Amino acid sequence: MLTTLRLLWSPLDTVFKFVYYFLPSWKPGEVDIEEMNSSSSSSARMWLLDMKFSPHPPNVEVRIAPPGVSQIIGCSGQHFIGLFNKSTVLMYPYIPGDRVGIEVEAGLLNLVGSHPWIIASRGLNEHGLVLQYARNGNVCDRFTSGHDISFDQRLRWCRQAAEAVKYIHQKRVIHCDINVRDLLRDDKFDVLLADFQGVLKWGSRESSKAYMPRVHGDILNAKTDIFALGSLFYHIMMGHEPFPELNDWEHDEEI
């Protein structure tokens, strides 16, 4: 009975400590991350970003960030992407401790090694995976922004993507989800292939519009990557994905 009560009390104790720590000095508005990180009370310390309040109805968005992350700039799968410093970002899981996907990606990037058109890994730390910061977003963002993209630029992105995919296949690595959202852009607006899925451990697959028809949908190999690469070429050269009138979620079977 005593053991059961202790198990029930443990999460409540954490909540009470959090309320006790923050309530006396809480004011609606922005949270000073540096001030919270420098606090002497480590037992109730949390890193909160982007707290938003709306009176009708109440809407509170709380994002938890590890030490050193100054801003959440995006997400990838089940992970946040946080700005770490001027040259790196930290990819960390929505659920603290859920590191399977991060460790798979770190292992694949270690196998791949260095390449000019592939995102660079700076290694794992206790909170997540440190990666090269691609400050110019991804290729998809460029198309949706409405800016004109020259024919030569489109060809260059296609060539760089093809070279990146050829290189990872030489390293016996399958990407599993090649698309324009996973083509980031570096300081020179060249592409960086990112978001390696890990077919053997992660069970991922391409989106419907990049999916090569096959008998067994869970089989992924160099051919399925190359088929997805062809769909990526189409998107880059035409400025939109195949079957733009169809939605991946609603028309999966039709596609």
CSV table of C-alpha atoms in Angstrom, one decimal:
chain,number,residue,atom,x,y,z
A,1,MET,CA,0.0,0.0,0.0
A,2,LEU,CA,2.8,2.4,0.9
A,3,THR,CA,4.6,1.7,-2.4
A,4,THR,CA,1.4,2.4,-4.3
A,5,LEU,CA,1.0,5.7,-2.6
A,6,ARG,CA,4.6,6.7,-3.3
A,7,LEU,CA,4.1,5.9,-7.0
A,8,LEU,CA,0.9,8.1,-7.1
A,9,TRP,CA,2.6,10.9,-5.2
A,10,SER,CA,5.7,11.2,-7.4
A,11,PRO,CA,4.2,12.9,-10.4
A,12,LEU,CA,2.0,15.2,-8.2
A,13,ASP,CA,5.1,16.2,-6.2
A,14,THR,CA,6.8,17.3,-9.5
A,15,VAL,CA,3.8,19.4,-10.4
A,16,PHE,CA,3.5,21.0,-7.0
A,17,LYS,CA,7.2,21.9,-7.1
A,18,PHE,CA,6.8,23.5,-10.5
A,19,VAL,CA,3.8,25.6,-9.4
A,20,TYR,CA,5.6,26.6,-6.2
A,21,TYR,CA,8.6,27.7,-8.1
A,22,PHE,CA,7.0,29.7,-10.8
A,23,LEU,CA,3.7,31.0,-9.5
A,24,PRO,CA,4.9,33.8,-7.2
A,25,SER,CA,6.8,35.6,-10.0
A,26,TRP,CA,4.7,34.6,-12.9
A,27,LYS,CA,3.4,37.3,-15.2
A,28,PRO,CA,1.5,36.9,-18.6
A,29,GLY,CA,3.8,37.3,-21.5
A,30,GLU,CA,7.2,36.1,-22.7
A,31,VAL,CA,9.4,33.8,-20.6
A,32,ASP,CA,13.1,34.8,-20.2
A,33,ILE,CA,14.9,31.5,-21.0
A,34,GLU,CA,18.3,32.7,-19.9
A,35,GLU,CA,17.0,33.8,-16.5
A,36,MET,CA,15.3,30.4,-16.0
A,37,ASN,CA,18.3,28.5,-17.1
A,38,SER,CA,20.5,30.4,-14.6
A,39,SER,CA,18.2,29.8,-11.7
A,40,SER,CA,19.6,28.1,-8.7
A,41,SER,CA,16.7,25.7,-8.3
A,42,SER,CA,17.5,22.7,-10.4
A,43,SER,CA,14.7,20.4,-9.1
A,44,ALA,CA,11.9,22.4,-10.7
A,45,ARG,CA,13.8,23.9,-13.6
A,46,MET,CA,12.1,23.8,-17.0
A,47,TRP,CA,12.8,25.5,-20.3
A,48,LEU,CA,9.6,26.9,-21.8
A,49,LEU,CA,9.3,28.6,-25.2
A,50,ASP,CA,6.5,30.4,-27.0
A,51,MET,CA,3.8,30.6,-24.3
A,52,LYS,CA,0.7,31.9,-26.1
A,53,PHE,CA,-2.5,32.9,-24.3
A,54,SER,CA,-5.9,33.5,-25.8
A,55,PRO,CA,-9.0,34.3,-23.6
A,56,HIS,CA,-11.7,32.7,-25.8
A,57,PRO,CA,-11.1,29.8,-25.5
A,58,PRO,CA,-8.0,29.5,-23.3
A,59,ASN,CA,-5.1,28.4,-25.5
A,60,VAL,CA,-1.7,27.7,-23.9
A,61,GLU,CA,1.1,26.3,-26.1
A,62,VAL,CA,4.1,25.2,-24.1
A,63,ARG,CA,7.2,23.9,-25.7
A,64,ILE,CA,10.0,22.4,-23.7
A,65,ALA,CA,13.6,23.0,-24.8
A,66,PRO,CA,16.9,21.7,-23.5
A,67,PRO,CA,19.6,24.0,-22.2
A,68,GLY,CA,21.3,26.0,-25.0
A,69,VAL,CA,18.3,26.1,-27.3
A,70,SER,CA,17.3,29.7,-27.8
A,71,GLN,CA,14.5,29.2,-30.3
A,72,ILE,CA,12.4,26.4,-31.8
A,73,ILE,CA,12.7,26.9,-35.6
A,74,GLY,CA,11.0,23.8,-36.9
A,75,CYS,CA,10.2,20.1,-36.5
A,76,SER,CA,11.0,16.9,-38.2
A,77,GLY,CA,8.9,13.8,-37.7
A,78,GLN,CA,8.6,13.4,-33.9
A,79,HIS,CA,11.4,15.8,-33.1
A,80,PHE,CA,11.8,19.6,-32.5
A,81,ILE,CA,14.6,21.5,-34.3
A,82,GLY,CA,16.0,24.1,-31.9
A,83,LEU,CA,18.6,26.8,-32.7
A,84,PHE,CA,21.7,25.9,-30.8
A,85,ASN,CA,24.2,28.6,-32.0
A,86,LYS,CA,25.0,30.4,-35.2
A,87,SER,CA,26.2,27.3,-37.0
A,88,THR,CA,24.3,24.4,-35.4
A,89,VAL,CA,20.8,23.2,-34.4
A,90,LEU,CA,19.7,20.6,-31.9
A,91,MET,CA,17.2,17.9,-33.0
A,92,TYR,CA,15.5,16.5,-29.9
A,93,PRO,CA,12.4,14.4,-29.3
A,94,TYR,CA,8.9,15.7,-28.4
A,95,ILE,CA,8.9,13.1,-25.6
A,96,PRO,CA,12.1,13.4,-23.5
A,97,GLY,CA,14.1,10.2,-23.5
A,98,ASP,CA,12.5,8.9,-26.8
A,99,ARG,CA,15.9,8.8,-28.6
A,100,VAL,CA,15.4,5.8,-31.0
A,101,GLY,CA,14.9,7.9,-34.1
A,102,ILE,CA,17.6,10.4,-33.2
A,103,GLU,CA,20.1,7.6,-32.6
A,104,VAL,CA,19.2,5.9,-35.9
A,105,GLU,CA,19.7,9.1,-37.8
A,106,ALA,CA,23.0,9.8,-36.0
A,107,GLY,CA,24.2,6.3,-36.9
A,108,LEU,CA,23.3,6.7,-40.6
A,109,LEU,CA,25.0,10.1,-40.8
A,110,ASN,CA,28.1,8.6,-39.2
A,111,LEU,CA,28.1,5.8,-41.9
A,112,VAL,CA,27.6,8.4,-44.7
A,113,GLY,CA,30.4,10.8,-43.4
A,114,SER,CA,31.1,14.1,-45.0
A,115,HIS,CA,29.7,15.3,-48.3
A,116,PRO,CA,29.0,18.8,-49.6
A,117,TRP,CA,25.3,18.1,-50.4
A,118,ILE,CA,24.5,16.2,-47.2
A,119,ILE,CA,23.7,17.7,-43.8
A,120,ALA,CA,26.6,17.4,-41.4
A,121,SER,CA,26.3,15.7,-38.0
A,122,ARG,CA,28.1,17.2,-35.1
A,123,GLY,CA,27.3,14.2,-32.9
A,124,LEU,CA,25.0,13.2,-30.1
A,125,ASN,CA,24.7,14.8,-26.7
A,126,GLU,CA,22.6,14.0,-23.7
A,127,HIS,CA,19.6,15.9,-25.2
A,128,GLY,CA,19.6,15.0,-28.9
A,129,LEU,CA,21.5,15.2,-32.2
A,130,VAL,CA,23.5,18.3,-33.1
A,131,LEU,CA,23.4,19.1,-36.8
A,132,GLN,CA,24.6,21.7,-39.2
A,133,TYR,CA,22.3,24.8,-39.4
A,134,ALA,CA,20.8,25.3,-42.8
A,135,ARG,CA,19.7,28.9,-42.3
A,136,ASN,CA,17.9,29.2,-45.7
A,137,GLY,CA,15.2,26.7,-45.1
A,138,ASN,CA,14.3,24.0,-47.5
A,139,VAL,CA,13.6,23.8,-51.3
A,140,CYS,CA,9.8,23.5,-50.7
A,141,ASP,CA,9.8,26.8,-48.8
A,142,ARG,CA,11.4,28.5,-51.8
A,143,PHE,CA,8.6,27.4,-54.1
A,144,THR,CA,5.8,28.3,-51.7
A,145,SER,CA,7.4,31.8,-51.2
A,146,GLY,CA,6.4,32.8,-54.7
A,147,HIS,CA,10.0,33.8,-55.7
A,148,ASP,CA,11.1,33.1,-59.3
A,149,ILE,CA,13.7,30.3,-59.6
A,150,SER,CA,15.9,30.2,-62.6
A,151,PHE,CA,16.1,27.1,-64.9
A,152,ASP,CA,19.8,26.9,-64.1
A,153,GLN,CA,19.1,26.9,-60.3
A,154,ARG,CA,16.6,24.1,-60.7
A,155,LEU,CA,19.0,22.0,-62.7
A,156,ARG,CA,21.8,22.6,-60.1
A,157,TRP,CA,19.5,21.5,-57.2
A,158,CYS,CA,18.6,18.3,-59.2
A,159,ARG,CA,22.2,17.6,-59.9
A,160,GLN,CA,23.2,18.1,-56.3
A,161,ALA,CA,20.4,15.9,-55.0
A,162,ALA,CA,21.3,13.2,-57.5
A,163,GLU,CA,25.0,13.3,-56.4
A,164,ALA,CA,23.9,13.1,-52.7
A,165,VAL,CA,21.7,10.1,-53.3
A,166,LYS,CA,24.4,8.3,-55.4
A,167,TYR,CA,26.9,8.9,-52.6
A,168,ILE,CA,24.7,7.5,-49.8
A,169,HIS,CA,23.9,4.4,-51.9
A,170,GLN,CA,27.6,3.8,-52.4
A,171,LYS,CA,27.8,3.8,-48.6
A,172,ARG,CA,24.9,1.3,-48.6
A,173,VAL,CA,22.5,3.7,-46.9
A,174,ILE,CA,18.9,4.1,-48.0
A,175,HIS,CA,17.3,7.5,-47.3
A,176,CYS,CA,13.6,6.2,-47.4
A,177,ASP,CA,11.9,9.6,-47.7
A,178,ILE,CA,13.4,11.8,-50.5
A,179,ASN,CA,11.3,14.9,-51.0
A,180,VAL,CA,11.8,18.7,-51.4
A,181,ARG,CA,11.2,19.2,-47.7
A,182,ASP,CA,14.2,17.2,-46.9
A,183,LEU,CA,16.4,19.2,-49.2
A,184,LEU,CA,17.7,22.0,-47.0
A,185,ARG,CA,19.6,25.1,-48.4
A,186,ASP,CA,23.0,26.2,-47.0
A,187,ASP,CA,24.5,29.7,-46.9
A,188,LYS,CA,25.3,29.5,-50.6
A,189,PHE,CA,21.7,28.2,-51.4
A,190,ASP,CA,23.1,24.8,-52.4
A,191,VAL,CA,21.1,21.8,-51.2
A,192,LEU,CA,21.7,19.5,-48.2
A,193,LEU,CA,20.0,16.2,-48.1
A,194,ALA,CA,18.6,15.7,-44.5
A,195,ASP,CA,16.2,13.7,-42.4
A,196,PHE,CA,17.5,10.2,-42.8
A,197,GLN,CA,14.8,7.7,-41.8
A,198,GLY,CA,16.5,4.4,-41.3
A,199,VAL,CA,14.5,1.6,-43.0
A,200,LEU,CA,15.8,-1.3,-41.0
A,201,LYS,CA,15.1,0.2,-37.5
A,202,TRP,CA,12.5,2.8,-38.1
A,203,GLY,CA,10.0,1.3,-40.6
A,204,SER,CA,9.5,4.5,-42.6
A,205,ARG,CA,8.4,4.9,-46.3
A,206,GLU,CA,8.1,7.6,-48.9
A,207,SER,CA,5.0,9.8,-49.3
A,208,SER,CA,2.3,8.6,-51.7
A,209,LYS,CA,3.5,10.9,-54.5
A,210,ALA,CA,7.0,9.6,-54.3
A,211,TYR,CA,6.1,6.0,-53.7
A,212,MET,CA,7.2,3.3,-56.2
A,213,PRO,CA,4.4,0.7,-56.7
A,214,ARG,CA,5.5,-2.7,-55.4
A,215,VAL,CA,4.0,-5.9,-54.0
A,216,HIS,CA,5.4,-5.5,-50.5
A,217,GLY,CA,5.1,-1.9,-49.4
A,218,ASP,CA,7.6,-2.3,-46.5
A,219,ILE,CA,10.5,-3.2,-48.9
A,220,LEU,CA,12.8,-0.2,-49.4
A,221,ASN,CA,16.0,-0.2,-51.4
A,222,ALA,CA,18.0,1.9,-53.9
A,223,LYS,CA,15.3,1.5,-56.5
A,224,THR,CA,12.6,3.0,-54.3
A,225,ASP,CA,15.0,5.9,-53.4
A,226,ILE,CA,15.6,6.5,-57.1
A,227,PHE,CA,11.9,6.5,-57.9
A,228,ALA,CA,11.4,9.1,-55.1
A,229,LEU,CA,14.3,11.1,-56.6
A,230,GLY,CA,12.4,11.2,-59.9
A,231,SER,CA,9.4,12.6,-58.2
A,232,LEU,CA,11.6,15.2,-56.5
A,233,PHE,CA,13.1,16.2,-60.0
A,234,TYR,CA,9.5,16.7,-61.3
A,235,HIS,CA,8.7,18.9,-58.3
A,236,ILE,CA,11.8,21.0,-58.7
A,237,MET,CA,11.5,21.4,-62.5
A,238,MET,CA,7.7,22.0,-62.7
A,239,GLY,CA,7.4,24.0,-59.5
A,240,HIS,CA,4.8,21.7,-58.0
A,241,GLU,CA,4.5,18.0,-56.9
A,242,PRO,CA,3.0,15.3,-59.1
A,243,PHE,CA,-0.9,15.3,-59.1
A,244,PRO,CA,-1.2,18.7,-57.4
A,245,GLU,CA,-5.0,18.3,-57.3
A,246,LEU,CA,-4.7,15.2,-55.1
A,247,ASN,CA,-4.0,15.1,-51.4
A,248,ASP,CA,-1.6,12.5,-49.9
A,249,TRP,CA,-4.0,11.7,-47.1
A,250,GLU,CA,-7.3,11.7,-48.8
A,251,HIS,CA,-6.3,10.2,-52.1
A,252,ASP,CA,-3.5,7.7,-51.1
A,253,GLU,CA,-5.0,4.8,-53.0
A,254,GLU,CA,-5.8,6.8,-56.1
A,255,ILE,CA,-2.3,8.2,-56.3
